[in-house]
mmCIF file of C-alpha atoms in Angstrom:
data_model
loop_
_atom_site.group_PDB
_atom_site.id
_atom_site.type_symbol
_atom_site.label_atom_id
_atom_site.label_comp_id
_atom_site.label_asym_id
_atom_site.label_seq_id
_atom_site.Cartn_x
_atom_site.Cartn_y
_atom_site.Cartn_z
ATOM 1 C CA MET A 1371 84.706 122.779 104.016
ATOM 2 C CA GLN A 1372 84.069 119.466 102.317
ATOM 3 C CA GLN A 1373 82.797 116.410 104.125
ATOM 4 C CA LEU A 1374 83.184 112.709 104.564
ATOM 5 C CA PRO A 1375 81.926 110.420 101.828
ATOM 6 C CA ALA A 1376 78.225 110.241 101.174
ATOM 7 C CA ILE A 1377 76.367 107.047 100.603
ATOM 8 C CA GLU A 1378 76.847 104.619 97.738
ATOM 9 C CA GLY A 1379 80.115 105.265 96.102
ATOM 10 C CA VAL A 1380 81.222 108.643 97.309
ATOM 11 C CA SER A 1381 84.935 109.119 97.498
ATOM 12 C CA PRO A 1382 86.666 109.442 100.873
ATOM 13 C CA PRO A 1383 86.906 112.874 102.435
ATOM 14 C CA MET A 1384 90.609 113.374 102.063
ATOM 15 C CA GLU A 1385 90.318 113.327 98.296
ATOM 16 C CA ALA A 1386 88.083 116.345 98.476
ATOM 17 C CA ALA A 1387 89.645 118.461 101.206
ATOM 18 C CA PRO A 1388 92.926 118.895 103.046
ATOM 19 C CA ALA A 1389 93.308 116.980 106.278
ATOM 20 C CA ILE A 1390 92.395 118.802 109.466
ATOM 21 C CA THR A 1391 94.272 117.352 112.384
ATOM 22 C CA ARG A 1392 93.129 119.706 115.133
ATOM 23 C CA ARG A 1393 90.627 117.842 117.295
ATOM 24 C CA PRO A 1394 87.525 119.832 118.357
ATOM 25 C CA ARG A 1395 86.757 119.994 122.049
ATOM 26 C CA ARG A 1396 84.097 117.840 123.662
ATOM 27 C CA THR A 1397 83.590 115.181 121.041
ATOM 28 C CA TRP A 1398 82.133 112.494 123.297
ATOM 29 C CA TYR A 1399 78.543 113.244 122.241
ATOM 30 C CA VAL A 1400 79.558 113.020 118.568
ATOM 31 C CA VAL A 1401 81.210 109.654 119.227
ATOM 32 C CA LEU A 1402 78.141 108.397 121.072
ATOM 33 C CA THR A 1403 75.831 109.562 118.266
ATOM 34 C CA LEU A 1404 78.047 107.893 115.668
ATOM 35 C CA CYS A 1405 77.988 104.633 117.632
ATOM 36 C CA PHE A 1406 74.194 104.809 117.854
ATOM 37 C CA PHE A 1407 73.541 105.384 114.162
ATOM 38 C CA ALA A 1408 76.319 103.002 113.136
ATOM 39 C CA ALA A 1409 74.307 100.322 114.942
ATOM 40 C CA VAL A 1410 70.697 101.169 114.114
ATOM 41 C CA ILE A 1411 71.121 102.070 110.429
ATOM 42 C CA PRO A 1412 72.147 98.552 109.316
ATOM 43 C CA GLU A 1413 70.405 96.619 112.101
ATOM 44 C CA THR A 1414 67.148 98.492 112.723
ATOM 45 C CA LEU A 1415 66.401 101.197 110.133
ATOM 46 C CA THR A 1416 67.207 99.252 106.952
ATOM 47 C CA THR A 1417 66.657 95.695 108.227
ATOM 48 C CA THR A 1418 64.923 94.027 111.157
ATOM 49 C CA SER A 1419 68.008 92.154 112.375
ATOM 50 C CA THR A 1420 67.796 94.052 115.662
ATOM 51 C CA SER A 1421 64.240 95.315 115.584
ATOM 52 C CA VAL A 1422 62.717 97.795 118.001
ATOM 53 C CA ALA A 1423 60.764 94.903 119.547
ATOM 54 C CA LYS A 1424 64.011 93.018 120.142
ATOM 55 C CA ILE A 1425 65.663 96.088 121.650
ATOM 56 C CA ILE A 1426 62.747 96.400 124.084
ATOM 57 C CA THR A 1427 62.625 92.715 125.040
ATOM 58 C CA GLN A 1428 66.419 92.245 125.027
ATOM 59 C CA PRO A 1429 67.860 95.498 126.393
ATOM 60 C CA THR A 1430 71.478 94.362 126.030
ATOM 61 C CA SER A 1431 71.158 94.019 122.246
ATOM 62 C CA LEU A 1432 71.408 97.753 121.534
ATOM 63 C CA PRO A 1433 74.526 98.405 123.670
ATOM 64 C CA PHE A 1434 76.249 95.424 122.062
ATOM 65 C CA ILE A 1435 75.634 96.472 118.456
ATOM 66 C CA MET A 1436 76.552 100.064 119.352
ATOM 67 C CA LEU A 1437 79.848 98.794 120.737
ATOM 68 C CA PHE A 1438 80.567 96.551 117.755
ATOM 69 C CA TYR A 1439 79.344 98.667 114.829
ATOM 70 C CA GLY A 1440 80.151 101.963 116.515
ATOM 71 C CA LEU A 1441 83.768 101.239 117.335
ATOM 72 C CA ALA A 1442 84.337 99.801 113.856
ATOM 73 C CA ASP A 1443 82.984 102.905 112.104
ATOM 74 C CA LEU A 1444 84.721 105.220 114.539
ATOM 75 C CA LEU A 1445 88.090 103.575 113.881
ATOM 76 C CA ILE A 1446 87.533 103.536 110.116
ATOM 77 C CA ARG A 1447 86.614 107.220 110.175
ATOM 78 C CA GLU A 1448 89.673 108.100 112.237
ATOM 79 C CA ALA A 1449 91.942 106.149 109.877
ATOM 80 C CA VAL A 1450 90.507 107.780 106.755
ATOM 81 C CA ILE A 1451 90.867 111.289 108.152
ATOM 82 C CA ARG A 1452 94.210 110.959 109.915
ATOM 83 C CA ARG A 1453 95.968 109.053 107.128
ATOM 84 C CA ARG A 1454 94.197 110.842 104.243
ATOM 85 C CA LEU A 1455 93.128 107.495 102.827
ATOM 86 C CA GLY A 1456 91.522 107.119 99.412
ATOM 87 C CA TRP A 1457 88.380 105.309 98.307
ATOM 88 C CA VAL A 1458 90.246 102.032 97.750
ATOM 89 C CA SER A 1459 91.299 101.984 101.387
ATOM 90 C CA LEU A 1460 87.760 102.809 102.500
ATOM 91 C CA VAL A 1461 86.326 99.903 100.491
ATOM 92 C CA LEU A 1462 88.970 97.504 101.820
ATOM 93 C CA LEU A 1463 88.168 98.562 105.380
ATOM 94 C CA GLY A 1464 84.473 98.026 104.651
ATOM 95 C CA ILE A 1465 85.214 94.539 103.327
ATOM 96 C CA ALA A 1466 87.318 93.764 106.392
ATOM 97 C CA PHE A 1467 84.482 94.862 108.679
ATOM 98 C CA SER A 1468 81.960 92.744 106.784
ATOM 99 C CA PHE A 1469 84.253 89.707 107.039
ATOM 100 C CA ILE A 1470 84.556 90.165 110.805
ATOM 101 C CA ASN A 1471 80.837 90.829 111.192
ATOM 102 C CA GLU A 1472 79.431 87.954 109.140
ATOM 103 C CA GLY A 1473 82.331 85.535 108.884
ATOM 104 C CA VAL A 1474 83.489 85.737 112.508
ATOM 105 C CA ILE A 1475 80.753 87.142 114.763
ATOM 106 C CA ALA A 1476 77.422 86.174 113.169
ATOM 107 C CA GLY A 1477 78.626 83.166 111.166
ATOM 108 C CA THR A 1478 76.112 83.801 108.379
ATOM 109 C CA TRP A 1479 78.489 82.422 105.765
ATOM 110 C CA TYR A 1480 78.220 78.875 107.082
ATOM 111 C CA PRO A 1481 75.505 76.180 106.865
ATOM 112 C CA GLY A 1482 72.552 76.473 109.201
ATOM 113 C CA ARG A 1483 71.746 80.179 108.792
ATOM 114 C CA TYR A 1484 69.935 80.353 105.465
ATOM 115 C CA GLU A 1485 67.888 77.575 103.920
ATOM 116 C CA GLY A 1486 68.226 76.910 100.201
ATOM 117 C CA GLU A 1487 71.791 78.205 99.997
ATOM 118 C CA THR A 1488 74.525 76.131 98.345
ATOM 119 C CA TYR A 1489 77.860 75.930 100.105
ATOM 120 C CA ILE A 1490 81.299 75.370 98.623
ATOM 121 C CA GLY A 1491 83.818 74.099 101.130
ATOM 122 C CA GLY A 1492 81.500 75.053 103.979
ATOM 123 C CA ILE A 1493 80.989 78.663 102.852
ATOM 124 C CA SER A 1494 78.267 80.326 100.795
ATOM 125 C CA PHE A 1495 80.151 82.830 98.672
ATOM 126 C CA VAL A 1496 76.849 84.280 97.479
ATOM 127 C CA VAL A 1497 75.865 85.157 101.055
ATOM 128 C CA ALA A 1498 79.370 86.445 101.790
ATOM 129 C CA ALA A 1499 79.446 88.682 98.698
ATOM 130 C CA GLY A 1500 75.927 90.024 99.178
ATOM 131 C CA LEU A 1501 76.438 90.912 102.810
ATOM 132 C CA THR A 1502 79.805 92.477 102.019
ATOM 133 C CA VAL A 1503 78.175 94.841 99.517
ATOM 134 C CA PHE A 1504 75.529 95.713 102.111
ATOM 135 C CA HIS A 1505 78.039 96.445 104.868
ATOM 136 C CA ILE A 1506 80.330 98.557 102.688
ATOM 137 C CA PHE A 1507 77.572 100.993 101.786
ATOM 138 C CA ILE A 1508 75.059 100.726 104.627
ATOM 139 C CA SER A 1509 77.116 99.789 107.698
ATOM 140 C CA VAL A 1510 80.231 101.844 106.972
ATOM 141 C CA ILE A 1511 79.790 104.656 104.435
ATOM 142 C CA THR A 1512 76.258 105.719 105.377
ATOM 143 C CA PRO A 1513 76.700 106.181 109.170
ATOM 144 C CA ILE A 1514 80.054 107.932 108.724
ATOM 145 C CA ALA A 1515 78.565 110.331 106.184
ATOM 146 C CA PHE A 1516 75.378 110.795 108.214
ATOM 147 C CA ILE A 1517 77.248 111.923 111.311
ATOM 148 C CA GLU A 1518 78.841 114.729 109.260
ATOM 149 C CA THR A 1519 75.412 116.124 108.419
ATOM 150 C CA ILE A 1520 74.327 115.989 112.057
ATOM 151 C CA PHE A 1521 77.486 117.744 113.310
ATOM 152 C CA PRO A 1522 78.791 119.928 110.453
ATOM 153 C CA SER A 1523 81.376 121.615 112.675
ATOM 154 C CA HIS A 1524 83.062 118.232 113.194
ATOM 155 C CA ALA A 1525 82.995 117.212 109.536
ATOM 156 C CA GLY A 1526 86.375 115.947 108.385
ATOM 157 C CA ARG A 1527 87.897 116.293 111.872
ATOM 158 C CA PRO A 1528 89.253 113.538 114.140
ATOM 159 C CA LEU A 1529 87.083 112.657 117.124
ATOM 160 C CA LEU A 1530 89.690 110.779 119.179
ATOM 161 C CA ARG A 1531 93.148 111.387 120.544
ATOM 162 C CA ARG A 1532 95.791 108.752 119.886
ATOM 163 C CA GLN A 1533 95.074 107.155 123.269
ATOM 164 C CA GLY A 1534 91.396 106.923 122.357
ATOM 165 C CA VAL A 1535 92.247 105.193 119.087
ATOM 166 C CA VAL A 1536 94.341 102.598 120.925
ATOM 167 C CA ILE A 1537 91.685 101.964 123.577
ATOM 168 C CA SER A 1538 88.919 101.682 120.967
ATOM 169 C CA SER A 1539 91.006 99.244 118.915
ATOM 170 C CA VAL A 1540 91.682 97.034 121.933
ATOM 171 C CA ILE A 1541 88.010 96.988 122.975
ATOM 172 C CA PHE A 1542 86.890 96.160 119.439
ATOM 173 C CA LEU A 1543 89.316 93.241 119.151
ATOM 174 C CA LEU A 1544 88.269 91.984 122.599
ATOM 175 C CA VAL A 1545 84.620 92.008 121.552
ATOM 176 C CA VAL A 1546 85.500 90.046 118.422
ATOM 177 C CA SER A 1547 87.624 87.532 120.308
ATOM 178 C CA LEU A 1548 85.030 86.959 123.041
ATOM 179 C CA VAL A 1549 82.023 86.591 120.735
ATOM 180 C CA GLY A 1550 83.422 85.275 117.506
ATOM 181 C CA PHE A 1551 85.292 82.111 118.426
ATOM 182 C CA VAL A 1552 82.374 79.849 119.188
ATOM 183 C CA PRO A 1553 83.003 76.125 118.604
ATOM 184 C CA ALA A 1554 80.995 75.927 115.349
ATOM 185 C CA TYR A 1555 83.269 76.595 112.354
ATOM 186 C CA ARG A 1556 86.037 77.905 114.587
ATOM 187 C CA ALA A 1557 88.765 77.191 112.006
ATOM 188 C CA TYR A 1558 86.829 79.110 109.373
ATOM 189 C CA ARG A 1559 86.274 82.031 111.722
ATOM 190 C CA LEU A 1560 89.962 82.279 112.596
ATOM 191 C CA THR A 1561 90.888 82.187 108.923
ATOM 192 C CA VAL A 1562 88.360 84.881 108.066
ATOM 193 C CA LEU A 1563 89.610 87.056 110.924
ATOM 194 C CA ALA A 1564 93.180 86.707 109.664
ATOM 195 C CA ILE A 1565 92.103 87.713 106.152
ATOM 196 C CA ALA A 1566 90.174 90.706 107.518
ATOM 197 C CA LEU A 1567 93.183 91.911 109.499
ATOM 198 C CA VAL A 1568 95.387 91.607 106.416
ATOM 199 C CA LEU A 1569 92.892 93.627 104.372
ATOM 200 C CA ALA A 1570 92.806 96.311 107.068
ATOM 201 C CA LEU A 1571 96.605 96.500 107.175
ATOM 202 C CA VAL A 1572 96.794 96.782 103.391
ATOM 203 C CA ALA A 1573 94.172 99.553 103.460
ATOM 204 C CA LEU A 1574 96.151 101.484 106.067
ATOM 205 C CA ARG A 1575 99.413 101.114 104.137
ATOM 206 C CA LEU A 1576 98.088 102.395 100.811
ATOM 207 C CA PRO A 1577 99.266 105.860 99.729
ATOM 208 C CA ALA A 1578 97.308 108.922 100.750
ATOM 209 C CA ALA A 1579 94.625 110.080 98.355
ATOM 210 C CA ARG A 1580 95.601 112.665 95.777
ATOM 211 C CA PRO A 1581 93.791 116.002 95.764
ATOM 212 C CA ARG A 1582 90.782 115.888 93.467
ATOM 213 C CA ILE A 1583 90.182 118.270 90.610
ATOM 214 C CA MET A 1584 86.693 119.657 91.172
ATOM 215 C CA ALA A 1585 84.417 120.338 88.203
ATOM 216 C CA ASP A 1586 82.866 123.782 87.739
ATOM 217 C CA THR A 1587 79.478 122.330 86.771
ATOM 218 C CA PRO A 1588 76.818 122.181 89.501
ATOM 219 C CA PRO A 1589 76.121 118.893 91.306
ATOM 220 C CA PRO A 1590 72.832 117.022 90.811
ATOM 221 C CA SER A 1591 69.804 118.672 92.358
ATOM 222 C CA LEU A 1592 68.725 117.692 95.855
ATOM 223 C CA TRP A 1593 65.573 115.941 94.647
ATOM 224 C CA ARG A 1594 67.517 114.048 91.993
ATOM 225 C CA LEU A 1595 69.858 112.825 94.727
ATOM 226 C CA ARG A 1596 66.946 111.802 96.946
ATOM 227 C CA TRP A 1597 65.370 109.781 94.167
ATOM 228 C CA ALA A 1598 68.751 108.337 93.227
ATOM 229 C CA GLY A 1599 69.290 107.220 96.817
ATOM 230 C CA LEU A 1600 65.831 105.653 96.967
ATOM 231 C CA PHE A 1601 66.153 103.708 93.717
ATOM 232 C CA GLY A 1602 69.787 102.889 94.428
ATOM 233 C CA MET A 1603 68.824 101.330 97.767
ATOM 234 C CA ALA A 1604 66.046 99.328 96.100
ATOM 235 C CA LEU A 1605 68.514 98.130 93.467
ATOM 236 C CA LEU A 1606 70.960 97.197 96.211
ATOM 237 C CA PHE A 1607 68.451 94.814 97.771
ATOM 238 C CA VAL A 1608 67.559 93.416 94.346
ATOM 239 C CA MET A 1609 71.219 92.710 93.644
ATOM 240 C CA ILE A 1610 71.689 91.044 97.029
ATOM 241 C CA LEU A 1611 68.432 89.089 97.351
ATOM 242 C CA VAL A 1612 66.935 88.568 93.893
ATOM 243 C CA VAL A 1613 69.780 88.374 91.369
ATOM 244 C CA PRO A 1614 71.632 85.492 93.128
ATOM 245 C CA TRP A 1615 68.383 83.491 93.281
ATOM 246 C CA ILE A 1616 67.760 84.023 89.558
ATOM 247 C CA ILE A 1617 71.312 82.993 88.679
ATOM 248 C CA GLN A 1618 71.094 79.868 90.830
ATOM 249 C CA ALA A 1619 67.733 78.938 89.262
ATOM 250 C CA ILE A 1620 69.178 79.264 85.768
ATOM 251 C CA ALA A 1621 72.491 77.550 86.519
ATOM 252 C CA ARG A 1622 70.858 74.702 88.472
ATOM 253 C CA ASN A 1623 73.648 72.208 89.216
ATOM 254 C CA GLN A 1624 76.472 74.514 88.121
ATOM 255 C CA VAL A 1625 77.044 75.736 91.661
ATOM 256 C CA LEU A 1626 80.582 77.033 91.254
ATOM 257 C CA ALA A 1627 79.781 78.912 88.039
ATOM 258 C CA ALA A 1628 76.620 80.422 89.562
ATOM 259 C CA GLN A 1629 78.390 81.662 92.672
ATOM 260 C CA ALA A 1630 81.335 82.997 90.658
ATOM 261 C CA LEU A 1631 79.011 84.931 88.348
ATOM 262 C CA THR A 1632 77.100 86.342 91.324
ATOM 263 C CA VAL A 1633 80.284 87.528 93.023
ATOM 264 C CA ILE A 1634 81.485 89.158 89.783
ATOM 265 C CA LEU A 1635 78.176 90.969 89.285
ATOM 266 C CA LEU A 1636 78.198 92.245 92.866
ATOM 267 C CA ALA A 1637 81.793 93.467 92.460
ATOM 268 C CA LEU A 1638 80.802 95.329 89.285
ATOM 269 C CA PHE A 1639 77.834 96.771 91.161
ATOM 270 C CA ILE A 1640 80.148 98.151 93.848
ATOM 271 C CA ALA A 1641 82.399 99.673 91.192
ATOM 272 C CA LEU A 1642 79.416 101.295 89.452
ATOM 273 C CA LEU A 1643 78.097 102.888 92.634
ATOM 274 C CA LEU A 1644 81.533 104.184 93.564
ATOM 275 C CA ARG A 1645 82.057 105.643 90.109
ATOM 276 C CA ILE A 1646 78.718 107.446 90.141
ATOM 277 C CA GLY A 1647 79.289 108.792 93.630
ATOM 278 C CA ARG A 1648 82.821 109.966 92.897
ATOM 279 C CA ARG A 1649 81.634 111.775 89.788
ATOM 280 C CA TRP A 1650 78.801 113.513 91.613
ATOM 281 C CA THR A 1651 80.945 114.635 94.532
ATOM 282 C CA ALA A 1652 83.609 115.978 92.193
ATOM 283 C CA HIS A 1653 81.482 119.091 91.594
ATOM 284 C CA ALA A 1654 82.685 122.199 93.405
ATOM 285 C CA GLY A 1655 79.185 122.953 94.664
ATOM 286 C CA TRP A 1656 78.790 119.645 96.523
ATOM 287 C CA SER A 1657 77.810 120.289 100.139
ATOM 288 C CA LEU A 1658 76.547 118.488 103.209
ATOM 289 C CA ARG A 1659 72.992 119.154 102.002
ATOM 290 C CA HIS A 1660 73.726 117.054 98.926
ATOM 291 C CA THR A 1661 75.177 114.330 101.122
ATOM 292 C CA LEU A 1662 72.068 114.389 103.315
ATOM 293 C CA ALA A 1663 69.764 114.309 100.272
ATOM 294 C CA LEU A 1664 71.431 111.124 99.022
ATOM 295 C CA ILE A 1665 71.322 109.527 102.472
ATOM 296 C CA THR A 1666 67.658 110.528 102.835
ATOM 297 C CA GLY A 1667 66.713 108.533 99.750
ATOM 298 C CA VAL A 1668 68.740 105.574 100.957
ATOM 299 C CA LEU A 1669 67.038 105.493 104.370
ATOM 300 C CA VAL A 1670 63.534 106.326 103.157
ATOM 301 C CA ALA A 1671 63.454 103.365 100.755
ATOM 302 C CA PRO A 1672 63.481 100.632 103.452
ATOM 303 C CA GLY A 1673 61.623 102.979 105.806
ATOM 304 C CA PHE A 1674 58.496 102.784 103.666
ATOM 305 C CA PHE A 1675 58.689 98.999 103.793
ATOM 306 C CA MET A 1676 58.999 99.073 107.584
ATOM 307 C CA LEU A 1677 55.671 100.939 107.797
ATOM 308 C CA LEU A 1678 53.723 98.170 106.065
ATOM 309 C CA PRO A 1679 51.181 96.359 108.291
ATOM 310 C CA TRP A 1680 52.915 92.966 108.279
ATOM 311 C CA VAL A 1681 56.062 94.570 109.737
ATOM 312 C CA TRP A 1682 54.175 96.178 112.639
ATOM 313 C CA PRO A 1683 54.917 93.326 115.113
ATOM 314 C CA THR A 1684 58.596 94.326 115.042
ATOM 315 C CA LEU A 1685 57.588 97.881 116.121
ATOM 316 C CA GLU A 1686 59.907 99.362 113.490
ATOM 317 C CA PHE A 1687 57.565 102.314 112.978
ATOM 318 C CA LEU A 1688 58.671 103.571 116.414
ATOM 319 C CA ALA A 1689 62.113 104.155 114.890
ATOM 320 C CA ILE A 1690 61.188 104.997 111.293
ATOM 321 C CA LEU A 1691 58.799 107.871 112.040
ATOM 322 C CA PRO A 1692 61.341 109.741 114.247
ATOM 323 C CA LEU A 1693 63.961 109.085 111.554
ATOM 324 C CA PHE A 1694 61.813 110.767 108.905
ATOM 325 C CA ALA A 1695 61.327 113.753 111.213
ATOM 326 C CA LEU A 1696 65.064 113.931 111.911
ATOM 327 C CA LEU A 1697 65.901 113.935 108.189
ATOM 328 C CA VAL A 1698 63.552 116.885 107.650
ATOM 329 C CA VAL A 1699 64.988 118.803 110.604
ATOM 330 C CA LEU A 1700 68.569 118.206 109.467
ATOM 331 C CA ASP A 1701 67.801 119.437 105.961
ATOM 332 C CA LEU A 1702 66.134 122.601 107.291
ATOM 333 C CA ARG A 1703 69.074 123.244 109.610
ATOM 334 C CA LEU A 1704 71.650 122.780 106.844
ATOM 335 C CA ARG A 1705 69.639 124.986 104.491
ATOM 336 C CA SER A 1706 69.609 127.729 107.122
ATOM 337 C CA ARG A 1707 73.323 127.240 107.757
ATOM 338 C CA TYR A 1708 74.251 127.671 104.108
ATOM 339 C CA ALA A 1709 71.838 130.567 103.698
ATOM 340 C CA ARG A 1710 73.587 132.438 106.524
ATOM 341 C CA ALA A 1711 76.987 131.631 105.034
ATOM 342 C CA SER A 1712 75.963 133.099 101.702
#
């Protein structure tokens, strides 16, 4: 059985395997695990936005990000599987989530969050584009793919009944409405929310993905995928943090041209990652071990940074070291699983 998309450009699951609509029993622990990793991967394991120190000193921070990130990824996963959506729909849903996250909830697009940014009409399109790229790959694709490797028997299967989908959707929208409409930049936030909802509706209305023709050649080796994930993650941060600064330094007063060029480069970067991932996963031998190998490289890259001495005050090592152990255990378990199958 094939699996959900892996990290950085892997095509959605329904392009690789027929839809499975039968819901496994007792999925609550899978849902809870998905909500946990959907929150900590973008907020704790790859950044320090919600560090371990913050989780300890502000105990409500973890439940909130689990509710927000978790429900979003859960609903996206359900939509992709139930409606057999293609990679275009997955990317649009990732963009919609990023818009809600940064343009409605956090308000990072607007003045006052980042010093040195240039704003056009009250919005930094460089910040918006960079964070959108991050959320597509790290906040949406990675946790959804990771949960498949943790629970292989649930890979490609719905986790909710229809009633659960409705309840989750209502709770998610309530969270957005209660937190997002603060007085500052309220008009912008409402506009961004409207755009995000339109993008989500378009994604859901797109045709189902066509069955993929799988190549007979073997997929990349596990170690090649691990290194690719590591360097790909490093390149992702370079594209988000370094490239826009270089372009702005060169363009100087040409603010509009600099931001337009940055957005174009980030869009091309997304397309490149998706193309590479789709090509790799189009091999008949692609398995959950390959997915895990790619995710391992992606998570190890920032993990090494989190272990540096100047990051110790955030206590990130308390999360990174167990993560490394978990990645090893998951790989050993999947290797044993496939060995028994063969």
